[in-house]
Amino acid sequence: MLDVFSGTTPLPNGLQVKSGNAILEVRAMRDDVVRVRVGLKDKLPEDASWAVLAGARQSSANVVAENNSETVGFRTNTLRVKIARSDLRLSVSDLEGNILQEDAEGWPVTFHGQDFRVYKKMPEDEHYFGLGDKVGPFDRRGQSFVLWNTDTFEFQESTDPIYKSIPFFLAFRKGRTIGVFLDNTWCSNFDFGKASRDIYSFGADGGPIDYYIIYGPDPKRVLNTYAWLTGTAPLPPLWSFGYQQSRYSYETENRVREIATKLRAEKIPSDVLYLDIDYQQQNRPFTVDAQRFPHFADMIRNLRQQHFHVVTITDLHIARLAESKYFPYDSGLAGDHFVKNPDGSLYVGPVWPGPSVFPDFTRQSTRDWWGGLYGNFVSDGVAGFWNDMNEPSVFFTATKTMPPQTQHRIEEPGFAKRTANHLEIHNVYGMENSRATYEGLLKLTPNLRPFVLTRATYAGGQRYASTWTGDNSSMWNHLRLTTPMLLNLGLSGFGLSGADVGGFAGTPQPDLLTKWIELGTFQPIDRNHTAKGTGDQEPWVHGTEHESIRRRYIEERYRLLPYLYTTAEEMSRNGMPIVRPLFLEFPSATEDGHPLDLDAPNQFLFGPSLLVAPFRFPDELDSYAVVLPAGDWFDYWTGERLPKPGSQPGLTRVTVQPRLDVLPVFARAGSIIPMQPLTQSTDEVPQGPLILRVYPGPNCGGALYQDDGTTLDYKKGNYLRMNFSCEAPTGSLRVHIGAPEGSYRAWWKQYEIQIFGWDARAARVLLNGKPDVVASSVDPQHHVLTLGLPGNGEADLQISPLP
Ligand code: GLC
């Protein structure tokens, strides 16, 4: 029990406090990150982690001890930590004295057997985000959650737990943010004021009390520091941002070819086709059904010629097939790679292929063996891999997974080499599965960026795989659910995610599929997928009227690829998600400091500059209000500047009448958005100019990142990065295209610059000080000035209105 103060030991980076034979240790890893650990029986828990990067774990900041008659503690250059001598309550504040987190009165930490629980005061105006894609409202306040990876086919709005466990959340109060990461892989749970109105708490059924408090105050800074702690998503191949078409399953080679041909014939831009379990022989991973797919390698090659990348599912369960010459089973058995029962026998559980065995992914040697299984598919030209069912899902059992006492062997730097039971490993099992795939692919093709899609994962899993939200349903409320799920995933390190477009279970009505494809355009991963036995869900299935709307949105995604890819590259460096809640970009948008998202449910930012505003109730016909943060905004589709909210600075409210063919999108004044001419796939080199959409406004700027899209050569300098800026000194406009950095060569030879909010009838333009080089035209109806100029390097434009 942590209650009686019985002594303290200062450390260069923190302190230890003793309470009987319990130890509370708080260390500063940086000025803005503290790690809290508690151990019983005079011992701290094992200092090891599946999530935290080794480099970060060793990081340490010097502190100044601060002790008085009431508290012991320390300060860093940013934070002050105090522990009360009376009851060992911990509080963390900034140096101005703003309390950032404080243990609750009475019971800061409790233990019941192996379980523990940590209680914190919950201010009335604090809001909570994160924990991955847990369903329910975007703000976690008032809700509680269990983290235990679970296969939840047809999950609904209140289903919990679901597929992933990411024990990281943000607490946001009056524009000030902290992040809290509980690094515990056991079944854990979080309660944000549900059990008790003014307390939030977290705990687990076992494992260490080991948590990190990350200070912002800016929420972006918290995400950036969380990325420092647990890693970022590596830059994925460009093709993964194209439109992806899937279903459970395209059952024959002919059907797959038919879909590919139809996508091209219908001119639906697309890049990726998925093969779900039925391409395999009786659902056995790493096999191909030669009857239904007689020319598998040829098919992959032909599809590649049609500019498709194929992603195949490779589930982790290996069919238990003794003496059947099934290589994954035989080689796995020979190498002792499968999870065992406590008596040393193999654990066998039924999944898609029938009785199956399960790789012991917590061992390096097993991960290496697993990675090697991809050799044939990689040589056949399969471009990416889909790791499903890795909670792991086990059929016909009440728990839907392996028994708790199943044995896993740990071989991992930082951990003692030991056997752990499933209760400890369950929540990292899927992450280690995707890690084995990712690392295996890198070994097989060392200069190619792997693409791995996983269903289950844990904190830090973003380093290995992108993810999707599992088996949603083709219902209007699931379309609504998509946005908070992806936003919270993005705030939990997983910026690269999608929800099945059109819904998995069931068949969408035509309007629903159309609205879903519209929203999918602005998802990090845009994959249309549906279950077995449902109606077809490709964009053309409901006639030409629907198809043309759907096509238009998918086309827009392709036009926006330079912007989307630039945002993804930023994510790979600093952990900023692609889709962002409003408070991330505008943390002080409201007068009383509450997150703006509470007033604007389901609105989100796609990258830094575009605000997407679906109706929260997408099936309703009533008009609704879009809430825009202070500053000017432009209608992305018409180009028009929105009327100002009057002379008062503050939020703008725009009333929108829902229309089937419009998903409202707004561009933020002060942005420059790079775009490209339409292509039918990411293989195709865009023909024509690089388009820069300039929305003049304060701090006007933008960026562009390009590279070859598939290899790791960008790490050796083969990329192109450009920065853009604009200024509006009185009466005129200056646009600057910065000098390209890096050795990658641009595809364009001209620029087309579109300037929005242009009120004059014509323009006089100087390019690098010279007149008469730039062609210009004005669209007076939409107030757009378009400039065409040669070049792909640095350029400076001075633009003055002509009456
Ligand atoms: C699971 C997946 C789903 C997949 C199906 C068959 O339900 O979540 O996406 O299509 O298994 O592999």
PDB file of N, CA, C and O in Angstrom, residues 120-131 134-145 169-174 190-201 488 594-595 598:
ATOM      1  N   LYS A 120      -6.881   9.994 -10.064  1.00  0.00           N
ATOM      2  CA  LYS A 120      -6.467  11.387 -10.266  1.00  0.00           C
ATOM      3  C   LYS A 120      -7.676  12.299 -10.126  1.00  0.00           C
ATOM      4  O   LYS A 120      -8.801  11.923 -10.488  1.00  0.00           O
ATOM      5  N   LYS A 121      -7.400  13.497  -9.658  1.00  0.00           N
ATOM      6  CA  LYS A 121      -8.482  14.493  -9.607  1.00  0.00           C
ATOM      7  C   LYS A 121      -8.914  14.831 -11.029  1.00  0.00           C
ATOM      8  O   LYS A 121      -8.073  14.944 -11.919  1.00  0.00           O
ATOM      9  N   MET A 122     -10.198  15.034 -11.197  1.00  0.00           N
ATOM     10  CA  MET A 122     -10.698  15.346 -12.536  1.00  0.00           C
ATOM     11  C   MET A 122     -11.382  16.707 -12.530  1.00  0.00           C
ATOM     12  O   MET A 122     -12.534  16.829 -12.111  1.00  0.00           O
ATOM     13  N   PRO A 123     -10.683  17.734 -12.983  1.00  0.00           N
ATOM     14  CA  PRO A 123     -11.313  19.059 -13.012  1.00  0.00           C
ATOM     15  C   PRO A 123     -12.533  19.043 -13.934  1.00  0.00           C
ATOM     16  O   PRO A 123     -12.563  18.322 -14.931  1.00  0.00           O
ATOM     17  N   GLU A 124     -13.485  19.872 -13.587  1.00  0.00           N
ATOM     18  CA  GLU A 124     -14.751  19.925 -14.324  1.00  0.00           C
ATOM     19  C   GLU A 124     -14.596  20.240 -15.804  1.00  0.00           C
ATOM     20  O   GLU A 124     -15.404  19.842 -16.629  1.00  0.00           O
ATOM     21  N   ASP A 125     -13.551  21.022 -16.091  1.00  0.00           N
ATOM     22  CA  ASP A 125     -13.410  21.499 -17.470  1.00  0.00           C
ATOM     23  C   ASP A 125     -12.257  20.815 -18.196  1.00  0.00           C
ATOM     24  O   ASP A 125     -11.674  21.368 -19.110  1.00  0.00           O
ATOM     25  N   GLU A 126     -11.909  19.592 -17.756  1.00  0.00           N
ATOM     26  CA  GLU A 126     -10.858  18.868 -18.471  1.00  0.00           C
ATOM     27  C   GLU A 126     -11.507  17.852 -19.417  1.00  0.00           C
ATOM     28  O   GLU A 126     -12.530  17.258 -19.091  1.00  0.00           O
ATOM     29  N   HIS A 127     -10.888  17.664 -20.570  1.00  0.00           N
ATOM     30  CA  HIS A 127     -11.441  16.755 -21.581  1.00  0.00           C
ATOM     31  C   HIS A 127     -10.363  15.764 -22.003  1.00  0.00           C
ATOM     32  O   HIS A 127      -9.181  16.090 -21.969  1.00  0.00           O
ATOM     33  N   TYR A 128     -10.803  14.575 -22.402  1.00  0.00           N
ATOM     34  CA  TYR A 128      -9.871  13.455 -22.602  1.00  0.00           C
ATOM     35  C   TYR A 128     -10.031  12.850 -23.993  1.00  0.00           C
ATOM     36  O   TYR A 128     -11.155  12.641 -24.454  1.00  0.00           O
ATOM     37  N   PHE A 129      -8.910  12.568 -24.603  1.00  0.00           N
ATOM     38  CA  PHE A 129      -8.917  12.045 -25.974  1.00  0.00           C
ATOM     39  C   PHE A 129      -7.859  10.961 -26.096  1.00  0.00           C
ATOM     40  O   PHE A 129      -6.891  10.955 -25.339  1.00  0.00           O
ATOM     41  N   GLY A 130      -8.030  10.095 -27.086  1.00  0.00           N
ATOM     42  CA  GLY A 130      -7.016   9.070 -27.317  1.00  0.00           C
ATOM     43  C   GLY A 130      -7.560   7.680 -27.060  1.00  0.00           C
ATOM     44  O   GLY A 130      -8.728   7.399 -27.345  1.00  0.00           O
ATOM     45  N   LEU A 131      -6.716   6.776 -26.513  1.00  0.00           N
ATOM     46  CA  LEU A 131      -7.059   5.354 -26.306  1.00  0.00           C
ATOM     47  C   LEU A 131      -7.409   4.655 -27.612  1.00  0.00           C
ATOM     48  O   LEU A 131      -8.250   3.748 -27.642  1.00  0.00           O
ATOM     49  N   LYS A 134     -11.351   3.419 -29.744  1.00  0.00           N
ATOM     50  CA  LYS A 134     -12.511   3.077 -28.917  1.00  0.00           C
ATOM     51  C   LYS A 134     -13.750   3.804 -29.429  1.00  0.00           C
ATOM     52  O   LYS A 134     -13.671   4.996 -29.764  1.00  0.00           O
ATOM     53  N   VAL A 135     -14.889   3.110 -29.456  1.00  0.00           N
ATOM     54  CA  VAL A 135     -16.112   3.735 -29.978  1.00  0.00           C
ATOM     55  C   VAL A 135     -16.703   4.705 -28.958  1.00  0.00           C
ATOM     56  O   VAL A 135     -16.214   4.819 -27.836  1.00  0.00           O
ATOM     57  N   GLY A 136     -17.768   5.376 -29.373  1.00  0.00           N
ATOM     58  CA  GLY A 136     -18.406   6.356 -28.492  1.00  0.00           C
ATOM     59  C   GLY A 136     -17.977   7.747 -28.891  1.00  0.00           C
ATOM     60  O   GLY A 136     -17.275   7.940 -29.880  1.00  0.00           O
ATOM     61  N   PRO A 137     -18.432   8.742 -28.121  1.00  0.00           N
ATOM     62  CA  PRO A 137     -18.129  10.119 -28.481  1.00  0.00           C
ATOM     63  C   PRO A 137     -16.621  10.398 -28.512  1.00  0.00           C
ATOM     64  O   PRO A 137     -15.849   9.695 -27.857  1.00  0.00           O
ATOM     65  N   PHE A 138     -16.264  11.415 -29.253  1.00  0.00           N
ATOM     66  CA  PHE A 138     -14.852  11.785 -29.405  1.00  0.00           C
ATOM     67  C   PHE A 138     -14.203  12.070 -28.049  1.00  0.00           C
ATOM     68  O   PHE A 138     -13.115  11.585 -27.742  1.00  0.00           O
ATOM     69  N   ASP A 139     -14.877  12.866 -27.206  1.00  0.00           N
ATOM     70  CA  ASP A 139     -14.370  13.198 -25.869  1.00  0.00           C
ATOM     71  C   ASP A 139     -14.634  12.001 -24.952  1.00  0.00           C
ATOM     72  O   ASP A 139     -15.756  11.508 -24.867  1.00  0.00           O
ATOM     73  N   ARG A 140     -13.605  11.530 -24.276  1.00  0.00           N
ATOM     74  CA  ARG A 140     -13.735  10.344 -23.427  1.00  0.00           C
ATOM     75  C   ARG A 140     -14.340  10.650 -22.060  1.00  0.00           C
ATOM     76  O   ARG A 140     -14.564   9.729 -21.262  1.00  0.00           O
ATOM     77  N   ARG A 141     -14.540  11.913 -21.756  1.00  0.00           N
ATOM     78  CA  ARG A 141     -15.063  12.310 -20.454  1.00  0.00           C
ATOM     79  C   ARG A 141     -16.407  11.626 -20.178  1.00  0.00           C
ATOM     80  O   ARG A 141     -17.273  11.560 -21.049  1.00  0.00           O
ATOM     81  N   GLY A 142     -16.551  11.098 -18.965  1.00  0.00           N
ATOM     82  CA  GLY A 142     -17.817  10.458 -18.604  1.00  0.00           C
ATOM     83  C   GLY A 142     -17.915   9.000 -19.044  1.00  0.00           C
ATOM     84  O   GLY A 142     -18.939   8.367 -18.852  1.00  0.00           O
ATOM     85  N   GLN A 143     -16.855   8.480 -19.645  1.00  0.00           N
ATOM     86  CA  GLN A 143     -16.922   7.100 -20.131  1.00  0.00           C
ATOM     87  C   GLN A 143     -15.822   6.252 -19.496  1.00  0.00           C
ATOM     88  O   GLN A 143     -14.851   6.787 -18.972  1.00  0.00           O
ATOM     89  N   SER A 144     -15.973   4.930 -19.589  1.00  0.00           N
ATOM     90  CA  SER A 144     -14.894   4.057 -19.127  1.00  0.00           C
ATOM     91  C   SER A 144     -14.618   2.989 -20.179  1.00  0.00           C
ATOM     92  O   SER A 144     -15.503   2.659 -20.980  1.00  0.00           O
ATOM     93  N   PHE A 145     -13.412   2.486 -20.178  1.00  0.00           N
ATOM     94  CA  PHE A 145     -12.963   1.583 -21.248  1.00  0.00           C
ATOM     95  C   PHE A 145     -12.085   0.473 -20.704  1.00  0.00           C
ATOM     96  O   PHE A 145     -11.279   0.705 -19.811  1.00  0.00           O
ATOM     97  N   PHE A 169      -3.540   8.621 -23.480  1.00  0.00           N
ATOM     98  CA  PHE A 169      -4.589   9.622 -23.685  1.00  0.00           C
ATOM     99  C   PHE A 169      -4.051  11.025 -23.436  1.00  0.00           C
ATOM    100  O   PHE A 169      -2.986  11.214 -22.827  1.00  0.00           O
ATOM    101  N   LEU A 170      -4.778  12.003 -23.968  1.00  0.00           N
ATOM    102  CA  LEU A 170      -4.469  13.407 -23.738  1.00  0.00           C
ATOM    103  C   LEU A 170      -5.491  13.952 -22.753  1.00  0.00           C
ATOM    104  O   LEU A 170      -6.677  13.622 -22.830  1.00  0.00           O
ATOM    105  N   ALA A 171      -5.037  14.800 -21.847  1.00  0.00           N
ATOM    106  CA  ALA A 171      -5.963  15.548 -20.995  1.00  0.00           C
ATOM    107  C   ALA A 171      -5.797  17.012 -21.393  1.00  0.00           C
ATOM    108  O   ALA A 171      -4.686  17.546 -21.361  1.00  0.00           O
ATOM    109  N   PHE A 172      -6.895  17.623 -21.804  1.00  0.00           N
ATOM    110  CA  PHE A 172      -6.846  18.983 -22.355  1.00  0.00           C
ATOM    111  C   PHE A 172      -7.717  19.882 -21.490  1.00  0.00           C
ATOM    112  O   PHE A 172      -8.900  19.612 -21.268  1.00  0.00           O
ATOM    113  N   ARG A 173      -7.124  20.943 -20.993  1.00  0.00           N
ATOM    114  CA  ARG A 173      -7.881  21.851 -20.136  1.00  0.00           C
ATOM    115  C   ARG A 173      -7.415  23.267 -20.391  1.00  0.00           C
ATOM    116  O   ARG A 173      -6.236  23.571 -20.240  1.00  0.00           O
ATOM    117  N   LYS A 174      -8.350  24.102 -20.797  1.00  0.00           N
ATOM    118  CA  LYS A 174      -8.066  25.522 -21.039  1.00  0.00           C
ATOM    119  C   LYS A 174      -6.832  25.701 -21.930  1.00  0.00           C
ATOM    120  O   LYS A 174      -5.945  26.489 -21.630  1.00  0.00           O
ATOM    121  N   PHE A 190      -9.653   2.218 -18.047  1.00  0.00           N
ATOM    122  CA  PHE A 190      -9.571   3.669 -17.838  1.00  0.00           C
ATOM    123  C   PHE A 190     -10.974   4.169 -17.558  1.00  0.00           C
ATOM    124  O   PHE A 190     -11.917   3.798 -18.255  1.00  0.00           O
ATOM    125  N   ASP A 191     -11.090   5.015 -16.557  1.00  0.00           N
ATOM    126  CA  ASP A 191     -12.402   5.561 -16.206  1.00  0.00           C
ATOM    127  C   ASP A 191     -12.264   7.072 -16.116  1.00  0.00           C
ATOM    128  O   ASP A 191     -11.501   7.581 -15.287  1.00  0.00           O
ATOM    129  N   PHE A 192     -12.978   7.765 -16.979  1.00  0.00           N
ATOM    130  CA  PHE A 192     -12.893   9.234 -16.992  1.00  0.00           C
ATOM    131  C   PHE A 192     -14.144   9.822 -16.360  1.00  0.00           C
ATOM    132  O   PHE A 192     -15.004  10.368 -17.040  1.00  0.00           O
ATOM    133  N   GLY A 193     -14.260   9.621 -15.062  1.00  0.00           N
ATOM    134  CA  GLY A 193     -15.362  10.248 -14.342  1.00  0.00           C
ATOM    135  C   GLY A 193     -16.669   9.507 -14.432  1.00  0.00           C
ATOM    136  O   GLY A 193     -17.714  10.064 -14.114  1.00  0.00           O
ATOM    137  N   LYS A 194     -16.651   8.256 -14.841  1.00  0.00           N
ATOM    138  CA  LYS A 194     -17.905   7.511 -14.908  1.00  0.00           C
ATOM    139  C   LYS A 194     -18.263   6.977 -13.512  1.00  0.00           C
ATOM    140  O   LYS A 194     -19.392   7.126 -13.063  1.00  0.00           O
ATOM    141  N   ALA A 195     -17.273   6.396 -12.843  1.00  0.00           N
ATOM    142  CA  ALA A 195     -17.547   5.841 -11.510  1.00  0.00           C
ATOM    143  C   ALA A 195     -17.719   6.962 -10.487  1.00  0.00           C
ATOM    144  O   ALA A 195     -18.505   6.847  -9.554  1.00  0.00           O
ATOM    145  N   SER A 196     -16.980   8.016 -10.666  1.00  0.00           N
ATOM    146  CA  SER A 196     -17.037   9.103  -9.696  1.00  0.00           C
ATOM    147  C   SER A 196     -16.794  10.405 -10.452  1.00  0.00           C
ATOM    148  O   SER A 196     -15.794  10.532 -11.157  1.00  0.00           O
ATOM    149  N   ARG A 197     -17.702  11.318 -10.316  1.00  0.00           N
ATOM    150  CA  ARG A 197     -17.714  12.507 -11.173  1.00  0.00           C
ATOM    151  C   ARG A 197     -16.425  13.325 -11.201  1.00  0.00           C
ATOM    152  O   ARG A 197     -16.095  13.939 -12.209  1.00  0.00           O
ATOM    153  N   ASP A 198     -15.716  13.354 -10.076  1.00  0.00           N
ATOM    154  CA  ASP A 198     -14.547  14.234 -10.054  1.00  0.00           C
ATOM    155  C   ASP A 198     -13.231  13.480  -9.943  1.00  0.00           C
ATOM    156  O   ASP A 198     -12.227  14.025  -9.507  1.00  0.00           O
ATOM    157  N   ILE A 199     -13.263  12.221 -10.353  1.00  0.00           N
ATOM    158  CA  ILE A 199     -12.024  11.434 -10.334  1.00  0.00           C
ATOM    159  C   ILE A 199     -11.891  10.694 -11.665  1.00  0.00           C
ATOM    160  O   ILE A 199     -12.857  10.122 -12.165  1.00  0.00           O
ATOM    161  N   TYR A 200     -10.711  10.726 -12.227  1.00  0.00           N
ATOM    162  CA  TYR A 200     -10.459   9.769 -13.301  1.00  0.00           C
ATOM    163  C   TYR A 200      -9.403   8.790 -12.803  1.00  0.00           C
ATOM    164  O   TYR A 200      -8.624   9.113 -11.899  1.00  0.00           O
ATOM    165  N   SER A 201      -9.414   7.593 -13.370  1.00  0.00           N
ATOM    166  CA  SER A 201      -8.532   6.570 -12.822  1.00  0.00           C
ATOM    167  C   SER A 201      -8.150   5.578 -13.904  1.00  0.00           C
ATOM    168  O   SER A 201      -8.827   5.450 -14.920  1.00  0.00           O
ATOM    169  N   ASN A 488      -9.320   9.811 -32.834  1.00  0.00           N
ATOM    170  CA  ASN A 488      -8.680   9.328 -31.608  1.00  0.00           C
ATOM    171  C   ASN A 488      -7.509   8.393 -31.906  1.00  0.00           C
ATOM    172  O   ASN A 488      -6.534   8.375 -31.162  1.00  0.00           O
ATOM    173  N   HIS A 594     -12.408  25.497 -23.817  1.00  0.00           N
ATOM    174  CA  HIS A 594     -12.812  24.112 -24.087  1.00  0.00           C
ATOM    175  C   HIS A 594     -12.442  23.758 -25.526  1.00  0.00           C
ATOM    176  O   HIS A 594     -12.318  24.651 -26.370  1.00  0.00           O
ATOM    177  N   PRO A 595     -12.257  22.469 -25.804  1.00  0.00           N
ATOM    178  CA  PRO A 595     -11.887  22.112 -27.179  1.00  0.00           C
ATOM    179  C   PRO A 595     -13.027  22.417 -28.152  1.00  0.00           C
ATOM    180  O   PRO A 595     -14.178  22.048 -27.906  1.00  0.00           O
ATOM    181  N   LEU A 598     -15.991  20.121 -29.386  1.00  0.00           N
ATOM    182  CA  LEU A 598     -17.251  19.843 -28.692  1.00  0.00           C
ATOM    183  C   LEU A 598     -18.398  20.624 -29.318  1.00  0.00           C
ATOM    184  O   LEU A 598     -19.558  20.203 -29.253  1.00  0.00           O
TER     185      LEU A 598
END
